[in-house]
Short mmCIF file of C-alpha atoms in Angstrom, two decimals:
data_model
loop_
_atom_site.label_atom_id
_atom_site.label_comp_id
_atom_site.label_asym_id
_atom_site.label_seq_id
_atom_site.Cartn_x
_atom_site.Cartn_y
_atom_site.Cartn_z
CA MET A 1 49.00 61.86 57.68
CA ARG A 2 48.75 65.44 57.25
CA GLY A 3 51.20 68.39 56.22
CA ALA A 4 52.88 65.56 54.23
CA ALA A 5 55.95 67.69 52.24
CA ILE A 6 55.87 67.73 48.63
CA ALA A 7 59.46 66.09 48.12
CA THR A 8 60.89 68.05 44.72
CA ALA A 9 62.63 71.21 44.88
CA VAL A 10 59.81 73.11 43.53
CA LEU A 11 58.49 74.44 47.23
CA MET A 12 61.98 76.78 47.44
CA THR A 13 61.42 80.11 47.20
CA VAL A 14 62.58 80.65 43.31
CA PRO A 15 62.45 83.89 41.54
CA PRO A 16 59.89 83.43 38.81
CA GLU A 17 61.98 84.36 36.38
CA ILE A 18 64.61 81.29 37.59
CA ALA A 19 61.27 79.03 38.65
CA GLY A 20 60.06 78.96 34.76
CA ALA A 21 63.19 78.30 33.22
CA CYS A 22 64.17 75.55 35.45
CA VAL A 23 63.05 71.93 35.39
CA PHE A 24 63.18 70.14 39.43
CA ASP A 25 63.56 66.75 39.68
CA PRO A 26 62.43 64.81 42.57
CA PRO A 27 64.67 62.24 44.23
CA ARG A 28 64.90 58.67 42.64
CA CYS A 29 66.89 55.74 43.42
CA ALA A 30 67.51 52.58 40.76
CA THR A 31 65.25 49.79 41.37
CA VAL A 32 65.63 46.18 39.64
CA GLY A 33 64.41 46.94 35.96
CA GLY A 34 63.76 50.67 36.63
CA ALA A 35 63.54 53.37 39.07
CA ALA A 36 61.07 55.05 41.92
CA PHE A 37 61.16 58.84 42.04
CA LEU A 38 59.63 60.68 45.30
CA GLN A 39 56.34 62.56 45.47
CA HIS A 40 55.04 62.85 48.80
CA VAL A 41 56.76 61.79 52.66
CA GLU A 42 54.64 62.13 55.81
CA GLY A 43 56.07 60.36 58.63
CA ASN A 44 57.04 57.07 57.77
CA VAL A 45 54.37 56.82 54.58
CA VAL A 46 55.99 57.69 51.33
CA TRP A 47 54.30 57.72 48.37
CA PHE A 48 56.26 57.49 44.77
CA ASN A 49 55.97 56.46 41.35
CA GLU A 50 58.02 53.90 39.99
CA TRP A 51 58.47 53.31 36.20
CA ARG A 52 59.83 49.42 35.47
CA ASP A 53 61.62 49.68 31.74
CA ALA A 54 60.61 46.39 30.48
CA ASP A 55 56.53 47.13 30.08
CA GLN A 56 57.45 50.73 30.18
CA LEU A 57 54.60 51.07 32.97
CA THR A 58 54.13 53.45 35.99
CA ARG A 59 53.14 51.83 39.08
CA ARG A 60 51.95 54.62 42.16
CA VAL A 61 52.74 53.19 45.23
CA LEU A 62 52.31 54.07 48.74
CA VAL A 63 53.92 52.46 51.53
CA GLU A 64 54.05 52.63 55.27
CA CYS A 65 57.99 52.11 55.68
CA THR A 66 58.13 50.90 58.98
CA SER A 67 55.93 47.73 58.34
CA ARG A 68 57.07 48.07 54.48
CA GLN A 69 53.37 46.94 53.47
CA GLY A 70 51.86 49.46 51.19
CA ILE A 71 49.36 49.69 48.54
CA MET A 72 50.37 49.66 44.08
CA VAL A 73 48.19 50.79 41.61
CA THR A 74 50.10 50.18 38.04
CA ASP A 75 48.82 51.97 34.79
CA ARG A 76 47.62 49.72 32.21
CA PRO A 77 48.08 51.26 28.57
CA ASP A 78 43.94 50.74 28.32
CA ASP A 79 43.45 52.78 31.38
CA ASP A 80 41.02 55.83 31.06
CA VAL A 81 43.73 58.81 32.17
CA ARG A 82 40.96 59.79 34.01
CA LEU A 83 41.80 56.98 36.49
CA ARG A 84 45.23 58.09 36.95
CA GLN A 85 44.48 61.22 38.26
CA VAL A 86 41.48 60.45 40.43
CA ALA A 87 44.60 57.67 41.84
CA GLU A 88 46.98 60.25 42.43
CA GLU A 89 44.44 62.76 44.10
CA TYR A 90 43.43 59.86 46.18
CA PHE A 91 46.78 59.59 47.69
CA TYR A 92 47.18 62.98 47.60
CA GLU A 93 44.40 63.33 49.49
CA VAL A 94 45.38 60.34 52.21
CA MET A 95 48.18 61.92 52.42
CA THR A 96 47.03 65.40 53.66
CA ASP A 97 44.09 64.29 55.47
CA ASP A 98 43.83 64.90 59.08
CA VAL A 99 41.89 61.70 59.17
CA PRO A 100 44.40 58.25 59.56
CA GLN A 101 43.23 55.52 57.09
CA THR A 102 43.99 52.03 56.95
CA LEU A 103 45.43 50.61 54.34
CA ASP A 104 42.69 48.15 53.50
CA GLN A 105 40.11 51.28 53.69
CA ILE A 106 42.38 53.04 51.25
CA VAL A 107 42.19 50.21 48.83
CA ARG A 108 38.18 49.99 49.22
CA THR A 109 38.10 53.31 48.70
CA LEU A 110 40.43 53.18 44.97
CA ARG A 111 38.79 50.38 43.96
CA GLY A 112 34.76 52.07 44.52
CA ARG A 113 36.27 54.38 42.03
CA GLY A 114 36.97 52.15 39.71
CA VAL A 115 40.77 51.82 40.61
CA ALA A 116 42.53 48.79 39.79
CA ALA A 117 44.87 49.04 43.57
CA GLN A 118 45.88 46.19 45.45
CA ARG A 119 47.94 45.75 48.96
CA VAL A 120 51.65 44.50 48.59
CA GLY A 121 54.95 44.42 50.34
CA LEU A 122 57.60 46.17 49.75
CA SER A 123 60.73 43.98 49.45
CA ALA A 124 64.02 44.15 51.78
CA GLY A 125 65.94 45.71 49.05
CA HIS A 126 63.36 48.25 47.36
CA CYS A 127 64.63 51.64 47.69
CA GLY A 128 61.11 53.06 47.99
CA CYS A 129 61.59 53.85 51.57
CA ASP A 130 65.21 55.20 51.46
CA LEU A 131 63.85 58.21 48.93
CA PRO A 132 62.93 60.45 51.94
CA SER A 133 66.83 61.15 52.53
CA ILE A 134 67.90 61.04 49.17
CA PRO A 135 69.13 64.33 47.41
CA PRO A 136 67.03 65.47 44.43
CA PRO A 137 69.33 65.60 41.07
CA PRO A 138 70.82 69.27 40.60
CA SER A 139 68.28 71.08 38.62
CA SER A 140 68.77 72.27 35.01
CA CYS A 141 67.98 75.60 33.49
CA ASP A 142 68.35 76.81 30.38
#
């Protein structure tokens, strides 16, 4: 999954005086009870974060969109912030590594690092796999 494209407009060439005053949000879509925000995409593999209004928790989801099978890590209020960072760093590593890994290998590695990861299937109506084709919202500049 080498060369993952960071899906935010931050990677565009923006003059420093403008970049410092602007906020560039990633593409997002509405989900049942929340929203999903694109983090990275590489081929048919998408990583997005999903905010759920009901419990105000974030789920980090890495999904292979052809099969709609993936991995989910849900933040819990009592989680150590370090575990959230471990999950994000490892998702990034997986997306940019030359050596492909199976979903089961990724789950085992995350669990070995203390992260509560689980396999999931993305429902047919979920917009997570559509995120790469959704344009980012307009930037807001001061």
